[in-house]
Coordinates of C-alpha atoms and ligand atoms in Angstrom, one line a residue:
M28 CA -10.3 -15.1 -45.5
S29 CA -8.5 -11.7 -46.0
E30 CA -9.6 -8.4 -44.5
Q31 CA -9.6 -5.9 -47.2
Q32 CA -9.8 -2.2 -46.8
T33 CA -12.5 -0.6 -48.9
E34 CA -11.5 2.5 -50.8
Q35 CA -14.3 5.2 -50.6
P36 CA -14.7 7.6 -53.5
G37 CA -13.5 11.1 -52.7
R38 CA -11.6 10.1 -49.6
R39 CA -7.8 9.8 -49.5
T40 CA -6.7 6.3 -48.8
E41 CA -4.7 6.1 -45.8
R42 CA -2.2 3.5 -45.2
R43 CA -3.2 0.6 -42.9
V44 CA -0.9 0.3 -40.0
V45 CA -0.9 -3.2 -38.3
I46 CA 1.0 -3.7 -35.1
V47 CA 2.0 -7.2 -33.9
G48 CA 2.2 -7.4 -30.1
A49 CA -0.2 -5.5 -27.7
G50 CA 2.3 -5.0 -24.9
M51 CA 3.8 -1.6 -23.8
A52 CA 5.6 -1.0 -27.2
G53 CA 2.8 -2.0 -29.4
V54 CA 0.2 0.0 -27.4
Q55 CA 2.5 3.0 -27.3
T56 CA 3.1 2.8 -31.1
A57 CA -0.8 2.9 -31.7
V58 CA -1.3 5.8 -29.2
A59 CA 1.7 7.8 -30.5
L60 CA 0.4 7.4 -34.1
R61 CA -3.0 9.0 -33.0
E62 CA -1.2 11.5 -30.8
Q63 CA 0.8 12.6 -33.8
G64 CA -2.2 13.1 -36.0
F65 CA -2.3 9.8 -38.0
T66 CA -6.0 9.3 -39.1
G67 CA -5.5 6.0 -41.0
P68 CA -6.6 2.5 -39.9
V69 CA -4.6 1.2 -37.0
T70 CA -4.9 -2.5 -35.9
L71 CA -3.3 -3.8 -32.8
I72 CA -3.0 -7.6 -32.7
G73 CA -2.0 -9.4 -29.4
A74 CA -1.7 -13.0 -28.7
E75 CA -2.8 -12.7 -25.0
P76 CA -6.4 -12.7 -24.3
H77 CA -6.2 -9.9 -21.7
Q78 CA -6.9 -6.3 -22.2
P79 CA -3.4 -4.8 -22.8
Y80 CA -1.5 -4.4 -19.5
D81 CA 1.8 -3.1 -18.2
R82 CA 4.4 -5.6 -17.0
P83 CA 6.4 -4.0 -14.3
P84 CA 3.6 -4.2 -11.6
L85 CA 3.6 -8.0 -12.2
S86 CA 6.6 -8.6 -10.0
K87 CA 5.6 -5.9 -7.6
A88 CA 2.1 -4.8 -6.6
V89 CA 0.2 -7.3 -8.7
L90 CA 2.3 -10.2 -7.3
L91 CA 1.6 -9.0 -3.8
G92 CA -2.0 -8.6 -4.3
N93 CA -1.7 -4.9 -3.8
A94 CA -3.2 -4.3 -7.2
E95 CA -5.7 -6.5 -9.0
G96 CA -4.2 -5.8 -12.5
S97 CA -2.2 -3.4 -14.5
A98 CA -4.3 -2.8 -17.5
F99 CA -3.5 0.4 -19.4
D100 CA -5.9 3.2 -18.9
I101 CA -6.4 3.8 -22.5
D102 CA -9.8 4.1 -24.3
F103 CA -8.9 2.2 -27.6
E104 CA -12.2 2.6 -29.0
A105 CA -12.2 6.4 -28.6
L106 CA -8.9 6.4 -30.3
D107 CA -10.1 4.3 -33.2
I108 CA -7.6 1.6 -32.5
H109 CA -8.8 -1.8 -33.6
L110 CA -7.9 -4.3 -31.0
Q111 CA -7.6 -7.9 -31.9
L112 CA -6.8 -9.9 -28.8
G113 CA -6.1 -13.6 -28.2
R114 CA -4.9 -13.6 -31.8
D115 CA -1.4 -15.2 -32.5
V116 CA 0.4 -14.1 -35.6
T117 CA 2.3 -17.0 -37.0
G118 CA 4.0 -15.7 -40.1
L119 CA 4.9 -12.8 -42.3
R120 CA 4.7 -12.7 -46.1
P121 CA 6.4 -9.4 -47.0
G122 CA 5.9 -10.0 -50.9
A123 CA 2.2 -10.0 -50.4
H124 CA 2.2 -7.5 -47.5
E125 CA 0.3 -10.0 -45.3
L126 CA 0.4 -11.6 -42.0
D127 CA -0.7 -15.0 -41.3
T128 CA -2.9 -16.1 -38.3
L129 CA -5.0 -19.1 -37.6
A130 CA -8.0 -17.2 -38.4
G131 CA -6.9 -16.0 -41.7
S132 CA -4.5 -13.6 -43.3
V133 CA -4.2 -9.8 -42.3
P134 CA -3.1 -7.3 -45.0
Y135 CA -0.9 -4.3 -44.0
D136 CA 0.5 -1.4 -45.7
V137 CA 2.8 -0.6 -42.8
L138 CA 3.7 -3.2 -40.2
V139 CA 5.1 -2.7 -36.8
V140 CA 6.7 -5.6 -35.1
A141 CA 6.2 -5.2 -31.3
C142 CA 6.2 -8.9 -30.2
G143 CA 8.4 -8.4 -27.1
A144 CA 10.4 -11.0 -25.5
E145 CA 9.7 -14.4 -23.9
P146 CA 11.5 -15.9 -20.9
V147 CA 14.4 -18.3 -21.4
V148 CA 13.3 -21.8 -20.1
L149 CA 15.6 -24.0 -18.1
P150 CA 16.1 -27.2 -20.2
G151 CA 14.0 -30.0 -18.7
S152 CA 11.8 -27.8 -16.5
E153 CA 8.9 -27.5 -18.8
G154 CA 5.9 -29.2 -17.6
V155 CA 7.3 -30.0 -14.1
P156 CA 4.6 -29.3 -11.6
G157 CA 5.4 -26.1 -9.4
V158 CA 7.8 -24.5 -11.8
H159 CA 7.0 -21.0 -12.8
L160 CA 8.1 -18.2 -15.1
L161 CA 7.2 -14.6 -14.5
R162 CA 6.5 -12.7 -17.7
T163 CA 2.7 -12.5 -18.2
L164 CA -0.5 -11.6 -16.1
D165 CA -1.3 -15.4 -16.1
D166 CA 2.1 -16.2 -14.7
A167 CA 1.6 -13.6 -11.9
A168 CA -1.9 -15.0 -11.2
R169 CA -0.4 -18.5 -10.9
L170 CA 2.3 -17.2 -8.5
R171 CA -0.1 -15.3 -6.2
P172 CA -1.2 -18.4 -4.3
V173 CA 2.4 -19.6 -4.0
L174 CA 2.9 -16.4 -2.0
D175 CA -0.4 -16.5 -0.1
E176 CA 0.3 -20.0 1.1
Q177 CA 3.9 -19.1 2.0
H178 CA 5.6 -21.9 0.1
T179 CA 9.2 -22.7 0.4
V180 CA 10.5 -21.1 -2.8
V181 CA 13.6 -21.7 -4.9
V182 CA 14.4 -18.9 -7.5
V183 CA 16.7 -19.9 -10.3
G184 CA 18.6 -16.7 -11.4
A185 CA 19.7 -13.6 -9.4
G186 CA 18.9 -11.2 -12.3
W187 CA 16.3 -8.3 -12.1
I188 CA 13.3 -10.6 -12.1
G189 CA 14.7 -13.1 -9.5
A190 CA 15.5 -10.2 -7.2
E191 CA 12.2 -8.7 -7.5
F192 CA 10.4 -12.0 -7.1
A193 CA 12.5 -12.8 -4.1
T194 CA 11.7 -9.5 -2.6
A195 CA 8.0 -10.0 -2.9
A196 CA 8.2 -13.6 -1.7
R197 CA 10.1 -12.6 1.4
A198 CA 7.6 -9.8 2.0
A199 CA 4.8 -12.5 1.9
G200 CA 6.6 -14.6 4.5
C201 CA 7.9 -17.3 2.2
E202 CA 11.3 -19.0 2.8
V203 CA 13.4 -18.1 -0.2
T204 CA 16.6 -19.5 -1.6
V205 CA 18.1 -17.9 -4.8
V206 CA 20.6 -20.0 -6.8
E207 CA 22.8 -18.4 -9.3
A208 CA 25.3 -20.0 -11.6
A209 CA 27.6 -17.0 -11.7
D210 CA 29.6 -15.7 -8.9
R211 CA 27.4 -12.8 -8.2
P212 CA 23.9 -11.4 -8.9
L213 CA 23.4 -9.5 -12.2
A214 CA 26.7 -10.9 -13.5
G215 CA 25.9 -10.1 -17.3
V216 CA 24.9 -6.5 -16.3
L217 CA 27.1 -5.1 -13.7
P218 CA 30.8 -5.5 -12.8
A219 CA 31.7 -7.5 -9.6
E220 CA 32.7 -4.4 -7.7
V221 CA 29.1 -3.1 -7.9
A222 CA 27.2 -6.4 -7.9
V223 CA 29.0 -8.0 -5.0
P224 CA 27.7 -5.4 -2.4
M225 CA 24.3 -5.8 -3.9
A226 CA 24.4 -9.6 -3.0
R227 CA 24.2 -8.6 0.7
W228 CA 20.7 -7.3 0.2
Y229 CA 19.5 -10.9 -0.2
A230 CA 20.6 -12.0 3.3
Q231 CA 19.5 -8.7 4.8
S232 CA 16.0 -9.5 3.5
G233 CA 16.2 -13.0 5.0
A234 CA 16.7 -14.7 1.5
E235 CA 19.5 -17.2 1.0
L236 CA 21.6 -16.6 -2.1
L237 CA 23.8 -19.3 -3.4
T238 CA 26.2 -18.1 -6.1
G239 CA 28.5 -20.2 -8.2
T240 CA 25.6 -22.7 -8.0
P241 CA 24.5 -24.1 -11.3
V242 CA 21.3 -26.2 -11.4
A243 CA 21.5 -29.7 -12.7
R244 CA 17.8 -30.4 -13.0
I245 CA 14.4 -29.5 -11.5
E246 CA 12.1 -32.3 -10.2
Q247 CA 8.7 -32.0 -8.7
G248 CA 9.4 -30.6 -5.2
S249 CA 13.1 -30.1 -5.5
V250 CA 15.9 -28.3 -7.4
V251 CA 18.9 -30.6 -7.8
L252 CA 22.2 -28.6 -8.0
A253 CA 25.2 -29.5 -10.1
D254 CA 27.1 -30.5 -6.9
G255 CA 24.4 -33.0 -6.1
R256 CA 22.6 -31.2 -3.2
A257 CA 18.8 -31.1 -3.6
L258 CA 16.9 -28.1 -2.4
A259 CA 13.3 -28.7 -1.2
A260 CA 11.0 -26.4 -3.1
G261 CA 7.3 -25.9 -2.7
A262 CA 7.5 -23.8 -5.9
V263 CA 10.4 -22.9 -8.2
V264 CA 10.6 -19.6 -10.1
V265 CA 13.0 -19.5 -13.2
G266 CA 14.2 -16.1 -14.0
I267 CA 17.2 -16.6 -16.2
G268 CA 16.6 -14.0 -18.8
A269 CA 14.4 -13.4 -21.9
R270 CA 14.9 -13.5 -25.7
P271 CA 13.1 -11.6 -28.5
A272 CA 9.9 -13.4 -29.2
T273 CA 10.7 -13.6 -33.0
G274 CA 10.3 -17.3 -33.9
W275 CA 7.2 -16.5 -36.0
L276 CA 9.5 -14.4 -38.4
A277 CA 11.4 -17.3 -39.5
G278 CA 11.4 -17.6 -43.1
S279 CA 10.1 -14.1 -43.7
G280 CA 13.4 -12.6 -44.8
I281 CA 13.5 -10.1 -42.1
A282 CA 17.0 -9.6 -40.7
L283 CA 17.5 -11.0 -37.1
G284 CA 20.6 -10.9 -34.9
P285 CA 22.3 -13.7 -33.2
D286 CA 20.3 -12.7 -30.0
G287 CA 17.1 -13.3 -32.0
S288 CA 16.4 -9.4 -32.1
V289 CA 15.0 -7.8 -35.3
T290 CA 17.9 -5.7 -36.3
A291 CA 16.3 -2.4 -36.9
D292 CA 18.2 0.6 -38.3
D293 CA 18.6 3.9 -36.5
A294 CA 15.1 5.0 -37.6
L295 CA 13.6 1.7 -36.3
R296 CA 13.1 0.3 -39.9
T297 CA 13.7 -3.2 -40.4
S298 CA 15.4 -4.9 -43.4
L299 CA 12.0 -5.3 -45.0
P300 CA 10.2 -2.3 -46.7
D301 CA 7.3 -0.8 -44.7
V302 CA 8.2 -2.8 -41.6
Y303 CA 9.3 -1.3 -38.4
A304 CA 10.3 -2.8 -35.0
V305 CA 10.0 -1.5 -31.4
G306 CA 10.4 -2.6 -27.8
D307 CA 12.0 -5.8 -26.3
C308 CA 12.1 -7.6 -29.7
A309 CA 14.2 -5.0 -31.6
S310 CA 17.9 -3.9 -31.5
F311 CA 19.1 -0.7 -32.9
P312 CA 22.5 0.8 -33.6
S313 CA 23.4 3.5 -31.1
A314 CA 25.8 6.1 -32.5
R315 CA 25.9 7.5 -28.9
Y316 CA 27.5 4.2 -27.6
G317 CA 29.1 2.9 -30.8
T318 CA 27.3 -0.3 -30.6
R319 CA 24.0 -2.1 -31.3
L320 CA 21.7 -2.1 -28.3
L321 CA 19.0 -4.6 -27.3
V322 CA 17.2 -3.0 -24.4
H323 CA 14.6 -5.0 -22.4
H324 CA 13.3 -2.2 -20.4
W325 CA 10.1 -0.2 -20.1
D326 CA 11.3 3.1 -21.1
N327 CA 12.7 1.8 -24.4
A328 CA 9.1 0.5 -25.1
L329 CA 7.8 4.0 -24.5
Q330 CA 10.3 6.1 -26.4
G331 CA 11.0 3.9 -29.4
P332 CA 7.3 3.8 -30.5
R333 CA 7.2 7.7 -30.6
T334 CA 10.1 7.6 -33.0
A335 CA 8.6 4.9 -35.1
A336 CA 5.2 6.6 -35.2
A337 CA 6.8 9.8 -36.4
N338 CA 8.7 7.9 -39.1
I339 CA 5.7 6.0 -40.4
I340 CA 3.9 9.3 -40.7
G341 CA 6.9 10.9 -42.3
A342 CA 7.4 8.3 -44.7
G343 CA 3.7 8.4 -45.8
T344 CA 4.0 12.2 -46.4
G345 CA 7.0 11.6 -48.5
G346 CA 10.7 12.9 -48.4
V347 CA 10.8 13.8 -44.8
Q348 CA 14.1 13.0 -43.2
P349 CA 13.5 10.1 -40.7
L350 CA 14.0 10.7 -37.0
T351 CA 16.9 8.9 -35.4
Y352 CA 16.5 6.7 -32.3
D353 CA 19.4 7.0 -30.1
P354 CA 18.2 7.2 -26.6
V355 CA 20.0 7.1 -23.2
P356 CA 18.5 4.0 -22.1
Y357 CA 16.8 4.0 -18.7
F358 CA 15.3 1.5 -16.3
W359 CA 14.5 1.0 -12.7
S360 CA 14.0 -1.9 -10.3
E361 CA 12.5 -2.1 -6.8
Q362 CA 14.2 -4.8 -4.8
F363 CA 14.9 -5.5 -1.1
D364 CA 13.3 -2.1 0.0
R365 CA 15.6 -0.2 -2.5
F366 CA 15.0 1.8 -5.5
V367 CA 17.6 1.0 -8.2
Q368 CA 17.8 3.2 -11.3
Y369 CA 20.2 2.9 -14.2
A370 CA 20.7 5.3 -17.2
G371 CA 23.0 4.9 -20.1
H372 CA 25.2 2.1 -21.2
H373 CA 28.6 1.0 -20.0
G374 CA 31.4 -1.2 -21.3
D375 CA 34.1 -3.1 -19.4
A376 CA 36.7 -0.6 -20.3
D377 CA 34.8 2.4 -18.9
T378 CA 36.2 4.0 -15.7
L379 CA 34.0 3.4 -12.5
L380 CA 33.5 6.2 -10.1
W381 CA 31.8 5.8 -6.7
R382 CA 29.6 8.4 -5.1
G383 CA 29.1 7.1 -1.6
D384 CA 29.6 3.8 0.2
P385 CA 27.7 0.7 -1.1
A386 CA 27.3 -0.4 2.6
D387 CA 25.1 2.7 3.1
P388 CA 21.4 2.7 2.1
A389 CA 21.9 5.1 -0.7
W390 CA 24.9 5.3 -3.1
T391 CA 25.6 5.9 -6.8
V392 CA 28.2 4.8 -9.3
C393 CA 29.2 6.5 -12.5
W394 CA 30.9 5.2 -15.5
L395 CA 33.1 7.5 -17.5
R396 CA 34.7 7.2 -21.0
D397 CA 37.4 9.6 -21.8
G398 CA 36.2 11.8 -18.9
A399 CA 32.6 12.0 -20.2
L400 CA 29.7 10.3 -18.2
V401 CA 28.2 7.4 -20.0
A402 CA 26.1 5.6 -17.5
V403 CA 24.9 6.0 -13.9
L404 CA 23.5 3.5 -11.3
A405 CA 21.7 5.3 -8.5
V406 CA 20.4 3.3 -5.4
G407 CA 18.0 5.5 -3.4
R408 CA 19.5 8.7 -5.0
P409 CA 16.9 9.6 -7.7
R410 CA 18.5 13.1 -8.0
D411 CA 21.8 11.6 -9.1
L412 CA 19.8 9.5 -11.6
A413 CA 17.9 12.6 -13.1
Q414 CA 20.9 14.8 -13.2
G415 CA 23.1 12.0 -14.6
R416 CA 20.8 11.1 -17.4
R417 CA 20.8 14.8 -18.5
L418 CA 24.6 15.0 -18.3
I419 CA 24.9 11.8 -20.3
E420 CA 22.5 13.1 -22.9
A421 CA 24.7 16.3 -23.1
G422 CA 27.8 14.2 -23.3
A423 CA 29.3 16.1 -20.4
R424 CA 32.7 15.5 -18.9
L425 CA 32.9 15.2 -15.1
D426 CA 35.4 16.6 -12.6
Q427 CA 36.2 13.3 -11.0
V428 CA 37.0 14.7 -7.6
R429 CA 33.7 16.6 -7.3
A430 CA 31.7 13.8 -8.8
A431 CA 33.2 11.4 -6.2
D432 CA 31.7 13.5 -3.4
P433 CA 28.1 12.6 -2.8
A434 CA 27.5 16.0 -1.1
V435 CA 28.1 17.8 -4.5
P436 CA 25.1 17.6 -6.8
L437 CA 26.0 15.6 -9.8
K438 CA 25.1 18.5 -12.1
S439 CA 27.6 20.7 -10.3
A440 CA 30.3 18.2 -11.0
R441 CA 30.7 19.0 -14.7
A442 CA 34.3 19.5 -15.7
D443 CA 33.3 22.8 -17.3
A444 CA 31.4 24.1 -14.3
S445 CA 34.2 23.7 -11.7
Ligands
FAD14 C1 7.7 -9.1 -14.4 C2 8.4 -8.0 -15.2 C3 8.7 -6.9 -14.4 C4 9.4 -5.8 -15.0 N1 9.7 -4.7 -14.3 C5 10.4 -3.7 -15.0 C6 10.8 -2.5 -14.2 O1 10.7 -2.4 -13.1 N2 11.5 -1.6 -15.0 C7 11.7 -1.7 -16.2 O2 12.3 -0.7 -16.8 N3 11.3 -2.7 -17.0 C8 10.6 -3.7 -16.4 N4 10.2 -4.8 -17.0 C9 10.5 -4.8 -18.5 C10 9.4 -4.2 -19.3 O3 8.2 -4.6 -18.9 C11 9.6 -4.6 -20.7 O4 10.6 -4.0 -21.3 C12 8.3 -4.1 -21.6 O5 7.2 -4.7 -21.3 C13 8.5 -4.5 -23.1 O6 7.5 -4.2 -23.9 P1 7.2 -4.9 -25.2 O7 5.8 -4.3 -25.6 O8 8.3 -4.6 -26.1 O9 7.1 -6.3 -25.1 P2 6.1 -7.4 -24.2 O10 5.7 -6.5 -23.0 O11 6.7 -8.6 -24.1 O12 4.8 -7.4 -25.1 C14 4.7 -8.1 -26.3 C15 3.4 -8.7 -26.6 O13 3.4 -9.2 -28.0 C16 2.7 -10.4 -27.9 N5 3.2 -11.3 -29.0 C17 4.4 -11.9 -29.2 N6 4.4 -12.6 -30.3 C18 3.2 -12.4 -30.9 C19 2.7 -12.9 -32.0 N7 3.3 -13.6 -32.9 N8 1.3 -12.5 -32.4 C20 0.7 -11.7 -31.5 N9 1.1 -11.3 -30.4 C21 2.4 -11.6 -30.0 C22 3.0 -11.0 -26.5 O14 2.1 -12.0 -26.1 C23 3.1 -9.8 -25.7 O15 1.8 -9.6 -25.0 C24 9.6 -5.8 -16.5 C25 9.2 -7.0 -17.2 C26 8.6 -8.1 -16.5 C27 8.2 -9.3 -17.3

C-alpha cells in the first residue's frame, strides 16, 4: 500500500517532506519548517511508540524520579505535522522516492534523515539479565527500580552517560563502581591534563572509579574484568558510546562515513538528491575547524534542523543560495554536583590554557590555535562559557596572560582589547 498525495485543482502542489526519526532533530526539523513558513505536508515517522521526548532528562530528573517524562511541549496537530509513531523505517529507495516500512511504502518529495544514534553494545552482554543501556525512555523506566531498590551497580564506561548515571545512582544511595578501559574518564574527548582532575569527582561522590580496567565479560550478577577479578553487580549499565543508527540505509546508495554517519555537505544535504540529514546521525564538514564533525549533542540537534529547514524551503523556491551549517558545537553535562559546559572543537595540537585550579569547584580551560580561541570547557563558570562561545564565533585572539586570570572576564581578554 502506498500513501499518495492527491493534487487538488487550482492549488499549488507543495512538496511532501517526510522525516525519519522523531527525536530532537526530527521534531525540530518539522517545527522549523512550520516556523519558517512551509505550508506543505510534513510527516514525522518515529520507531518509538512514545510521544516524542527529550533525551537529556533521562539521565537526570527522569532517572531520579523527579520528572515523570520529558515529552516535548509541542502541539503537532495544531502545526499540521502528521505523526506516525511506533513505525520503523526499514529501507530507502531513492529512485522511486520511497521509504519502506513493514506497513507499506511511504513516498516523499523531500526526505530528512534524523534517525539519531544507538548505544554501542558490549559484545556478549546482550540478553544477560540485569544489563542495561541508557538511551531511551524505556531504558530509563527499566533503570528507575534499580535506583529505587538501591542495587549495587557496576557502570561500564566513564564517558558522559556513565558519569551522569553514576551521579544519579549515588544520589539514590546505590553502591557504584565505574570501570573504564582507558587510563582516565572521557579519554576520547579530553586530554589527560583536563580529565585526570575530573576523575577525582567520582571518589568525592562515593563512587569507585577503576581506570585501565577492561571488562572481559558480563555474567548474570557480576562483571568479570580482564585481570580475572569479578565485581558483584545487582545491575550493570553499559555506557561505552553511541553510533549513528543508519543500518537501515544500507544498499540505498546514500554515502556513509566509516563512523556510520550520513556524510552530509555543508548545507546538510546528503549524497542523494532531495535527501537531507540532521542530528546525531549526520556528520558535516566544518570550514571553521577544517575537519568533518559528528556531534552527538543536543544543541546540534536543535541548530542543524533550522538550517536544513531553510534549505529545503529555499530549494523549493528555486535558485536560492543554500545556508551553510558551520556551528560552534555546544553541550553540557550535569555530573557529581557540577555543571560542565563545552563549546567549540579542539585537537591534540591546540594550546591548553587554564583559568583557575581544577582542585577548586569552578574552573575553565581554553584551547587556542594560532592564538585564537577554538574551544572552552567551563566547570561551574557559565559566564566563561557564554563569553567564550561568542569569542570562538568571532574567531577572536586571546591575550594569554589576561585569559589565564580567572578574575578577568574572558571577553576582556581579547588580544585586541588589551
Ligand atoms: C541519556 C542521555 C542524556 C543526554 N544528555 C545530554 C546533555 O546533558 N547534554 C547534551 O548536549 N546532550 C545530551 N544528550 C545527547 C542528546 O540527547 C542527543 O544529541 C539528541 O537526542 C540527538 O537527537 P537526534 O534526534 O539526532 O537523535 P535521537 O534522539 O537518537 O532520535 C532519533 C530517533 O529516531 C528513531 N529512529 C531511528 N531509526 C529509525 C528508523 N529506521 N525508523 C524510524 N525511526 C527511527 C529513534 O528511535 C529515535 O527516537 C543525551 C543523550 C542521552 C541518551
